[in-house]
Tab-separated table of C-alpha atoms and ligand atoms in Angstrom:
chain	number	residue	atom	x	y	z
A	1	MET	CA	3.909	-57.800	-24.589
A	2	SER	CA	6.337	-55.023	-24.511
A	3	MET	CA	7.280	-53.167	-20.972
A	4	THR	CA	7.238	-49.310	-21.386
A	5	THR	CA	9.938	-48.039	-19.170
A	6	ALA	CA	9.316	-44.962	-17.622
A	7	LYS	CA	11.420	-41.897	-18.532
A	8	PRO	CA	13.466	-41.249	-15.348
A	9	SER	CA	13.309	-37.316	-15.834
A	10	GLY	CA	12.200	-34.691	-17.831
A	11	ARG	CA	8.708	-32.931	-18.031
A	12	GLN	CA	5.562	-34.958	-18.188
A	13	ILE	CA	3.254	-34.566	-21.134
A	14	ASP	CA	0.345	-35.824	-18.926
A	15	GLY	CA	0.294	-32.655	-16.284
A	16	GLY	CA	1.449	-34.282	-13.453
A	17	GLY	CA	4.257	-32.304	-11.045
A	18	TYR	CA	7.029	-34.317	-11.368
A	19	GLY	CA	9.755	-32.982	-13.424
A	20	LYS	CA	8.035	-29.046	-13.511
A	21	PRO	CA	10.859	-26.134	-13.257
A	22	PRO	CA	10.585	-24.268	-10.180
A	23	GLY	CA	8.432	-21.121	-10.840
A	24	THR	CA	9.951	-17.277	-11.301
A	25	PHE	CA	8.436	-13.976	-10.812
A	26	ASP	CA	9.120	-10.614	-12.677
A	27	GLU	CA	11.898	-9.232	-10.262
A	28	SER	CA	11.651	-5.764	-12.001
A	29	LEU	CA	7.968	-5.542	-10.530
A	30	THR	CA	8.400	-7.092	-7.460
A	31	ARG	CA	11.317	-6.018	-5.962
A	32	VAL	CA	11.443	-2.756	-3.481
A	33	GLY	CA	15.022	-2.296	-2.780
A	34	PRO	CA	17.361	0.652	-3.320
A	35	GLY	CA	18.998	0.005	-6.795
A	36	THR	CA	16.028	-2.183	-8.096
A	37	PRO	CA	14.338	-0.831	-10.846
A	38	GLY	CA	10.892	-1.061	-9.141
A	39	GLY	CA	12.397	0.314	-6.181
A	40	GLU	CA	13.690	3.087	-8.110
A	41	PHE	CA	10.166	3.686	-9.762
A	42	LEU	CA	8.651	3.592	-6.411
A	43	ARG	CA	11.240	6.103	-4.618
A	44	ARG	CA	10.013	8.702	-7.098
A	45	TYR	CA	6.441	9.107	-5.363
A	46	TRP	CA	5.024	9.950	-1.723
A	47	HIS	CA	4.170	7.093	0.542
A	48	PRO	CA	2.309	6.882	3.921
A	49	VAL	CA	4.834	5.877	6.173
A	50	GLY	CA	2.854	6.200	9.800
A	51	VAL	CA	-0.277	8.103	11.047
A	52	SER	CA	0.344	11.413	12.600
A	53	ASP	CA	-0.956	11.295	16.255
A	54	THR	CA	1.126	8.018	16.767
A	55	VAL	CA	4.105	9.620	15.504
A	56	THR	CA	5.776	11.457	19.009
A	57	ALA	CA	9.169	11.738	20.733
A	58	VAL	CA	8.727	7.403	21.117
A	59	PRO	CA	10.962	6.656	18.218
A	60	GLN	CA	9.173	4.105	16.029
A	61	ARG	CA	10.783	1.453	13.756
A	62	VAL	CA	9.457	1.352	10.358
A	63	ARG	CA	10.232	-0.715	7.075
A	64	VAL	CA	9.761	0.986	3.890
A	65	LEU	CA	10.982	-0.249	0.470
A	66	GLY	CA	13.339	-2.613	1.901
A	67	GLU	CA	14.883	-0.436	4.287
A	68	ASP	CA	15.195	0.130	8.148
A	69	LEU	CA	14.051	3.675	8.997
A	70	ILE	CA	13.682	5.559	12.532
A	71	LEU	CA	10.193	8.199	12.695
A	72	PHE	CA	9.719	10.331	15.581
A	73	ARG	CA	8.834	13.946	15.981
A	74	ASP	CA	10.795	16.149	17.739
A	75	GLY	CA	10.266	19.149	20.155
A	76	LYS	CA	9.547	21.413	17.989
A	77	GLY	CA	6.655	18.922	16.515
A	78	ARG	CA	8.223	18.394	13.314
A	79	ALA	CA	8.192	14.580	12.267
A	80	GLY	CA	11.525	13.147	10.989
A	81	LEU	CA	12.393	9.938	9.460
A	82	LEU	CA	16.371	8.852	9.198
A	83	HIS	CA	18.025	6.030	8.650
A	84	ALA	CA	18.199	3.737	11.703
A	85	ARG	CA	21.750	2.655	11.358
A	86	CYS	CA	23.846	5.732	13.231
A	87	CYS	CA	26.252	6.868	10.432
A	88	HIS	CA	28.802	7.433	13.450
A	89	ARG	CA	29.464	3.695	14.710
A	90	GLY	CA	25.994	1.706	13.505
A	91	THR	CA	24.011	1.387	16.358
A	92	THR	CA	20.145	2.482	16.330
A	93	LEU	CA	18.888	4.998	16.216
A	94	TYR	CA	15.782	2.790	18.069
A	95	TYR	CA	17.554	3.212	21.376
A	96	GLY	CA	18.087	7.084	20.669
A	97	LYS	CA	16.274	10.016	23.075
A	98	VAL	CA	14.305	12.768	21.520
A	99	GLU	CA	14.967	16.017	22.223
A	100	GLU	CA	14.024	19.594	21.272
A	101	SER	CA	16.073	19.765	18.040
A	102	GLY	CA	16.285	15.982	17.190
A	103	ILE	CA	17.073	12.657	18.005
A	104	ARG	CA	20.409	11.520	20.379
A	105	CYS	CA	21.936	8.522	19.326
A	106	CYS	CA	22.073	6.202	22.791
A	107	TYR	CA	26.036	4.829	21.919
A	108	HIS	CA	28.105	8.263	21.964
A	109	GLY	CA	25.649	10.437	22.388
A	110	TRP	CA	25.352	12.502	18.688
A	111	LEU	CA	22.416	14.719	18.006
A	112	PHE	CA	20.721	14.565	14.830
A	113	ASP	CA	18.105	17.160	13.302
A	114	VAL	CA	15.404	15.652	10.987
A	115	GLU	CA	17.549	16.659	7.780
A	116	GLY	CA	20.396	14.832	9.557
A	117	HIS	CA	22.100	17.150	10.510
A	118	CYS	CA	25.004	16.080	13.321
A	119	LEU	CA	23.891	18.914	15.937
A	120	GLU	CA	26.570	17.785	18.479
A	121	GLN	CA	29.191	15.415	19.334
A	122	PRO	CA	29.652	15.340	22.554
A	123	CYS	CA	32.941	13.308	23.383
A	124	GLU	CA	34.732	15.024	20.136
A	125	PRO	CA	37.208	18.364	21.341
A	126	GLU	CA	34.885	21.633	21.336
A	127	GLY	CA	31.416	19.337	20.603
A	128	GLY	CA	32.635	18.542	17.230
A	129	LEU	CA	35.004	20.639	15.225
A	130	HIS	CA	34.151	18.731	11.816
A	131	ARG	CA	30.364	17.635	12.721
A	132	ASP	CA	29.280	19.501	9.860
A	133	LYS	CA	30.496	16.488	7.631
A	134	ALA	CA	28.569	14.217	9.496
A	135	ARG	CA	25.170	14.014	8.107
A	136	GLN	CA	22.832	11.122	9.220
A	137	PRO	CA	20.965	9.940	5.856
A	138	TRP	CA	16.952	11.406	6.173
A	139	TYR	CA	13.932	11.466	3.565
A	140	PRO	CA	11.706	14.432	3.455
A	141	VAL	CA	7.946	14.513	5.064
A	142	GLU	CA	4.833	16.246	4.888
A	143	GLU	CA	1.952	15.251	6.773
A	144	ARG	CA	-1.360	15.640	5.179
A	145	TYR	CA	-4.705	14.241	5.982
A	146	GLY	CA	-3.580	12.925	9.855
A	147	LEU	CA	-0.698	10.583	7.627
A	148	VAL	CA	3.216	11.466	7.756
A	149	PHE	CA	4.671	10.893	4.078
A	150	ALA	CA	8.003	10.704	3.199
A	151	TYR	CA	9.504	10.890	-0.581
A	152	MET	CA	12.474	8.490	-0.133
A	153	GLY	CA	14.009	9.702	-3.842
A	154	PRO	CA	15.946	11.902	-5.522
A	155	LEU	CA	15.539	15.006	-3.835
A	156	ASP	CA	15.440	16.835	-6.982
A	157	ARG	CA	13.073	15.259	-8.520
A	158	LYS	CA	10.800	15.424	-5.702
A	159	PRO	CA	7.185	15.893	-6.665
A	160	PRO	CA	4.422	18.162	-4.693
A	161	LEU	CA	2.457	15.973	-2.215
A	162	PRO	CA	-0.651	15.358	-3.936
A	163	ARG	CA	-4.557	16.455	-2.826
A	164	TYR	CA	-7.398	14.094	-3.527
A	165	ASP	CA	-10.667	16.287	-3.893
A	166	THR	CA	-12.222	13.771	-1.608
A	167	LEU	CA	-10.709	14.372	1.541
A	168	GLU	CA	-11.366	17.844	0.752
A	169	ASN	CA	-13.480	20.364	1.862
A	170	LEU	CA	-15.000	18.411	5.145
A	171	GLY	CA	-18.155	19.894	6.462
A	172	ASP	CA	-18.637	19.874	10.300
A	173	ASP	CA	-20.542	16.748	10.234
A	174	GLU	CA	-17.757	14.574	9.424
A	175	HIS	CA	-14.199	13.781	10.162
A	176	LEU	CA	-11.253	11.684	8.871
A	177	GLU	CA	-10.480	8.256	10.100
A	178	GLN	CA	-7.122	6.918	9.682
A	179	ASP	CA	-6.646	2.654	8.903
A	180	ARG	CA	-4.353	1.887	11.591
A	181	ASP	CA	-3.303	-1.684	11.350
A	182	SER	CA	-4.341	-2.749	7.492
A	183	PHE	CA	-7.438	-3.762	8.567
A	184	TYR	CA	-8.143	-3.838	4.873
A	185	VAL	CA	-6.021	-7.569	5.035
A	186	GLY	CA	-6.171	-9.190	8.156
A	187	GLY	CA	-7.946	-6.849	10.562
A	188	GLY	CA	-5.756	-5.880	12.876
A	189	ARG	CA	-3.953	-8.922	12.819
A	190	ASN	CA	-0.921	-7.626	15.003
A	191	ALA	CA	-0.639	-4.210	16.109
A	192	ALA	CA	3.314	-5.103	17.104
A	193	ASN	CA	4.166	-5.706	13.193
A	194	PRO	CA	1.367	-4.211	11.200
A	195	ASN	CA	3.463	-5.533	8.055
A	196	VAL	CA	0.989	-7.693	5.821
A	197	PRO	CA	3.550	-11.080	5.040
A	198	TYR	CA	3.741	-10.746	1.092
A	199	ASN	CA	4.125	-8.974	-2.142
A	200	TRP	CA	2.829	-5.931	-2.323
A	201	LEU	CA	1.866	-6.369	-5.553
A	202	GLN	CA	-0.724	-9.278	-4.979
A	203	ASN	CA	-2.818	-6.962	-2.715
A	204	TYR	CA	-2.250	-3.918	-5.470
A	205	GLU	CA	-3.466	-5.969	-8.454
A	206	ASN	CA	-6.582	-7.470	-6.707
A	207	VAL	CA	-7.827	-3.541	-6.798
A	208	MET	CA	-8.489	-4.511	-10.696
A	209	ASP	CA	-10.111	-7.686	-10.482
A	210	PRO	CA	-13.717	-6.717	-10.178
A	211	PHE	CA	-14.476	-10.864	-10.507
A	212	HIS	CA	-13.027	-12.254	-7.074
A	213	VAL	CA	-16.076	-9.851	-5.436
A	214	VAL	CA	-18.173	-12.628	-6.964
A	215	ILE	CA	-16.829	-15.692	-6.063
A	216	LEU	CA	-14.851	-15.200	-2.796
A	217	HIS	CA	-17.149	-12.135	-1.588
A	218	ALA	CA	-20.187	-13.240	-2.716
A	219	ARG	CA	-20.621	-17.019	-2.978
A	220	PHE	CA	-17.302	-18.781	-1.241
A	221	SER	CA	-17.659	-16.871	2.333
A	222	GLY	CA	-21.214	-16.409	2.601
A	223	VAL	CA	-21.967	-12.838	1.519
A	224	GLN	CA	-19.355	-10.357	2.384
A	225	PHE	CA	-20.190	-7.431	1.158
A	226	ARG	CA	-23.539	-7.482	-0.718
A	227	GLU	CA	-25.921	-9.777	-1.918
A	228	GLU	CA	-26.141	-7.438	-5.420
A	229	LEU	CA	-22.233	-7.810	-5.974
A	230	GLY	CA	-22.590	-11.512	-6.291
A	231	VAL	CA	-24.841	-10.054	-9.820
A	232	LEU	CA	-21.886	-11.169	-12.770
A	233	PRO	CA	-20.866	-7.504	-14.041
A	234	LYS	CA	-19.788	-6.799	-17.412
A	235	VAL	CA	-16.514	-5.365	-16.849
A	236	ASP	CA	-14.139	-3.210	-18.995
A	237	TRP	CA	-10.768	-1.551	-18.070
A	238	ASP	CA	-9.503	1.664	-18.948
A	239	TYR	CA	-6.334	3.788	-18.053
A	240	LEU	CA	-7.384	6.395	-16.371
A	241	ASP	CA	-5.188	9.603	-15.559
A	242	HIS	CA	-2.015	7.526	-14.407
A	243	GLY	CA	-3.453	4.348	-13.376
A	244	VAL	CA	-6.046	2.298	-14.565
A	245	ALA	CA	-10.123	1.889	-13.513
A	246	THR	CA	-12.402	-0.756	-13.526
A	247	ASN	CA	-15.867	-0.254	-14.499
A	248	SER	CA	-17.890	-3.220	-13.771
A	249	ILE	CA	-21.856	-2.813	-14.682
A	250	ARG	CA	-24.749	-4.674	-13.428
A	251	ASP	CA	-28.228	-4.685	-13.355
A	252	ILE	CA	-29.887	-4.834	-10.362
A	253	ASN	CA	-33.870	-4.316	-9.863
A	254	GLY	CA	-33.950	-2.912	-12.831
A	255	ARG	CA	-31.732	-0.089	-12.226
A	256	THR	CA	-28.120	0.195	-14.251
A	257	PHE	CA	-25.682	-0.265	-11.412
A	258	ARG	CA	-21.706	1.516	-12.220
A	259	ARG	CA	-18.992	0.631	-9.960
A	260	ILE	CA	-15.857	2.188	-10.708
A	261	THR	CA	-12.591	0.835	-9.017
A	262	GLN	CA	-9.766	3.015	-9.401
A	263	VAL	CA	-5.579	2.330	-8.978
A	264	LEU	CA	-2.823	5.403	-9.366
A	265	LEU	CA	0.479	4.919	-9.918
A	266	PRO	CA	2.577	3.676	-7.875
A	267	ASN	CA	0.648	2.022	-5.197
A	268	VAL	CA	-2.846	3.762	-4.144
A	269	ARG	CA	-5.934	2.108	-4.277
A	270	ILE	CA	-9.412	3.602	-4.294
A	271	VAL	CA	-12.281	1.286	-3.808
A	272	PRO	CA	-15.648	2.662	-3.394
A	273	SER	CA	-17.863	1.865	-0.481
A	274	ILE	CA	-18.553	-2.078	-0.207
A	275	GLU	CA	-22.183	-1.420	1.240
A	276	MET	CA	-22.935	0.111	-2.302
A	277	THR	CA	-22.994	3.233	-0.696
A	278	SER	CA	-23.627	5.778	-4.044
A	279	GLY	CA	-21.450	8.791	-4.553
A	280	LYS	CA	-17.883	8.882	-5.350
A	281	GLY	CA	-15.013	6.450	-3.230
A	282	ARG	CA	-14.643	8.169	-0.241
A	283	GLU	CA	-11.509	6.180	1.213
A	284	VAL	CA	-7.897	6.656	-0.889
A	285	ALA	CA	-5.104	3.935	0.295
A	286	TRP	CA	-1.823	3.032	-0.253
A	287	LEU	CA	0.302	-0.200	-0.668
A	288	VAL	CA	3.640	0.693	1.316
A	289	PRO	CA	5.904	-2.129	0.059
A	290	ALA	CA	8.029	-2.388	3.967
A	291	ASP	CA	10.182	-4.958	1.735
A	292	ASP	CA	9.843	-8.001	-1.284
A	293	THR	CA	7.746	-9.891	0.803
A	294	SER	CA	5.943	-7.898	3.262
A	295	HIS	CA	4.011	-4.517	3.175
A	296	ARG	CA	1.364	-2.668	4.775
A	297	SER	CA	-1.757	-0.556	3.764
A	298	LEU	CA	-1.862	2.734	5.052
A	299	GLY	CA	-5.101	4.936	4.560
A	300	VAL	CA	-7.571	7.384	5.542
A	301	ALA	CA	-11.464	7.893	4.573
A	302	ARG	CA	-14.221	10.510	4.600
A	303	VAL	CA	-16.823	9.506	7.599
A	304	PRO	CA	-19.826	11.113	9.043
A	305	ASN	CA	-19.067	12.378	13.084
A	306	GLY	CA	-20.612	9.244	15.469
A	307	ALA	CA	-20.428	6.515	13.243
A	308	GLU	CA	-18.712	3.350	14.079
A	309	PRO	CA	-14.794	3.599	12.987
A	310	LEU	CA	-14.788	2.478	9.436
A	311	TYR	CA	-12.101	-0.085	8.922
A	312	THR	CA	-13.554	-1.774	12.331
A	313	ARG	CA	-16.500	-1.933	11.055
A	314	ARG	CA	-15.810	-3.138	7.643
A	315	SER	CA	-13.933	-5.850	8.771
A	316	ARG	CA	-16.880	-7.117	10.972
A	317	LEU	CA	-18.872	-6.921	8.286
A	318	VAL	CA	-16.230	-8.725	6.061
A	319	ASN	CA	-15.712	-11.569	8.497
A	320	HIS	CA	-17.453	-14.061	9.515
A	321	ASP	CA	-20.014	-13.633	12.399
A	322	GLY	CA	-19.610	-10.087	12.735
A	323	LYS	CA	-15.820	-11.257	14.248
A	324	LEU	CA	-12.935	-8.923	13.753
A	325	TRP	CA	-10.265	-11.314	11.841
A	326	THR	CA	-8.209	-11.569	14.763
A	327	GLU	CA	-10.992	-12.797	16.779
A	328	MET	CA	-11.402	-16.088	14.325
A	329	THR	CA	-10.524	-19.225	14.439
A	330	ASP	CA	-7.872	-21.225	12.309
A	331	GLU	CA	-10.965	-23.361	10.969
A	332	GLU	CA	-12.921	-20.034	10.528
A	333	HIS	CA	-10.845	-18.587	8.613
A	334	ARG	CA	-10.216	-21.708	6.558
A	335	LEU	CA	-13.820	-22.065	6.051
A	336	PHE	CA	-14.088	-18.258	5.465
A	337	PRO	CA	-11.328	-16.882	3.574
A	338	ASP	CA	-11.239	-12.965	2.646
A	339	ASP	CA	-8.892	-10.973	0.388
A	340	PHE	CA	-5.558	-12.032	3.478
A	341	GLU	CA	-5.897	-15.314	2.804
A	342	ALA	CA	-6.516	-15.436	-0.572
A	343	GLN	CA	-3.679	-12.983	-1.392
A	344	PHE	CA	-1.370	-14.538	1.459
A	345	GLY	CA	-1.787	-18.347	-0.445
A	346	GLN	CA	-0.290	-16.242	-3.982
A	347	GLY	CA	2.861	-16.468	-1.555
A	348	PRO	CA	5.499	-14.445	-0.920
A	349	ILE	CA	6.034	-12.938	-4.178
A	350	THR	CA	3.127	-15.226	-6.515
A	351	PHE	CA	5.073	-17.377	-9.600
A	352	HIS	CA	4.403	-15.237	-12.503
A	353	SER	CA	5.439	-18.076	-14.579
A	354	GLU	CA	2.710	-20.462	-13.214
A	355	GLU	CA	-0.257	-18.111	-14.080
A	356	ARG	CA	-3.003	-19.230	-16.681
A	357	LEU	CA	-4.335	-15.907	-17.026
A	358	GLY	CA	-7.981	-15.534	-18.471
A	359	THR	CA	-10.289	-12.484	-20.746
A	360	THR	CA	-11.144	-11.719	-16.771
A	361	ASP	CA	-7.502	-10.782	-15.837
A	362	LYS	CA	-6.587	-7.826	-18.346
A	363	GLY	CA	-6.799	-5.345	-15.606
A	364	ILE	CA	-4.138	-7.152	-14.057
A	365	VAL	CA	-2.314	-7.413	-17.231
A	366	MET	CA	-3.037	-3.288	-18.068
A	367	LEU	CA	-1.802	-2.327	-14.711
A	368	ARG	CA	1.466	-4.367	-14.824
A	369	ARG	CA	1.952	-3.456	-18.284
A	370	LEU	CA	1.028	0.232	-17.032
A	371	LEU	CA	4.392	-0.361	-14.446
A	372	SER	CA	6.776	-2.189	-16.014
A	373	ARG	CA	6.464	0.892	-18.881
A	374	GLN	CA	7.422	3.180	-16.186
A	375	ILE	CA	9.794	1.061	-14.220
A	376	LYS	CA	11.421	1.603	-17.929
A	377	ALA	CA	10.959	5.506	-18.065
A	378	VAL	CA	12.442	5.566	-14.721
A	379	GLU	CA	15.655	3.903	-15.981
A	380	GLU	CA	16.290	5.835	-18.763
A	381	GLY	CA	15.994	8.594	-16.816
A	382	LYS	CA	12.759	10.406	-17.155
A	383	ASP	CA	9.751	10.933	-15.086
A	384	PRO	CA	7.424	8.487	-14.255
A	385	ILE	CA	3.775	9.645	-14.541
A	386	GLY	CA	2.370	11.269	-12.027
A	387	ALA	CA	5.304	11.849	-10.476
A	388	GLY	CA	8.523	14.803	-10.722
A	389	THR	CA	7.722	17.238	-13.410
A	390	ASN	CA	4.496	14.942	-14.081
A	391	GLY	CA	3.354	15.315	-10.388
A	392	ALA	CA	-0.192	16.681	-10.330
A	393	GLU	CA	-0.965	19.162	-7.216
A	394	MET	CA	-4.906	17.731	-6.692
A	395	ILE	CA	-6.183	14.215	-8.194
A	396	GLU	CA	-9.924	13.760	-8.826
A	397	VAL	CA	-10.989	10.673	-7.814
A	398	LYS	CA	-13.428	8.787	-10.283
A	399	ALA	CA	-13.847	5.826	-8.703
A	400	GLY	CA	-17.508	4.953	-6.977
A	401	ASN	CA	-20.785	3.491	-6.714
A	402	PHE	CA	-23.001	5.389	-9.304
A	403	PHE	CA	-26.847	4.574	-10.411
A	404	LEU	CA	-27.041	5.411	-13.819
A	405	GLU	CA	-30.008	7.618	-13.855
A	406	GLU	CA	-28.688	10.086	-10.891
A	407	THR	CA	-26.335	12.966	-11.963
A	408	ASP	CA	-23.372	11.935	-10.343
A	409	ALA	CA	-22.426	9.325	-12.829
A	410	PRO	CA	-18.877	10.161	-14.507
B	1	FES	S1	27.037	4.968	17.160
B	1	FES	FE1	25.657	6.485	17.258
B	1	FES	S2	26.657	8.112	18.287
B	1	FES	FE2	28.395	6.417	18.337
B	2	FE2	FE1	-11.463	-8.349	-2.221
């Protein structure tokens, strides 16, 4: 009988883990910092960076697209977003004091307005004869729907800040509610650090994945949304406007139910009511990368006056025993995982090289292709879709829950 000797190195052919090369990910899709292909693409669009009514004379630290920034509101009511690092000798403006016309650095008292102009240099002769040569890096901001939006790209490519039809023309009996704590993923996990600790694209791709609704949200963790959403849908995906839409069709009690979810580049997600309320989606949300391995979900929803706050309600609906995410024990999180657990479980940046995509992942493939094409367009000096000269002033939301005999189906 001959002895076989085990091969000391190299990949096993029987599927064992030994010798497996380390996983890799698509850097252009996942890196968000200045000068990276993905980061340059993301910088061509407006991103929400804060909730308007929390932006005050108290400086806030915000991390967006890999940059450390300070958000504040000056005495004239203007929101400002400046680089945190003072352009004099580099301390952070977080310790600055906000005044009528801007923010004053704690170290030597330079005063900057919301566009970074240096208004005073109190220790320099005559208040700074050359102060116009110093400019604190700044970004344009605009406020809408109770959110503060920033544009961090080249100023000559700035598109209009888009409006969404579903958030316009409110009746007296409704109002807009802002998601303050990334409730969608993790439900107010940590008010002091609102960042969700993994790459933004994992969360974004989830919107194009209607099949996880059937497993994760309707079986594995009990019925988190509605029992009917546990019916396996027939799905197709389409490129729609400057994004992708999923169209899930289910036969429910003899009626055809169509559920459309939508993403719009670069990071907008429109998911209709998880309670299957009929009609157009009433919430628009943005998955804003803080850096390569964390992001924030900021959103706004149109809700009836007097209702329980939508984001708290969603967290209680989805989570075990009506608890908020933060109220659950570790064991409950293990037994009843939600989007946060599934996406966090993919790692800080998921390894694309280790995926085995199937037919049900078509929407994710389409989204990645769309993103890659637009990232390339920016590298070639063009405007990506939905930005620059291609920017839309008004976006018609197509997402929604539709029973097909109803006239509101698109
Ligand atoms: S470091 Fe800011 S004023 Fe000197
Ligand atoms: Fe989900």
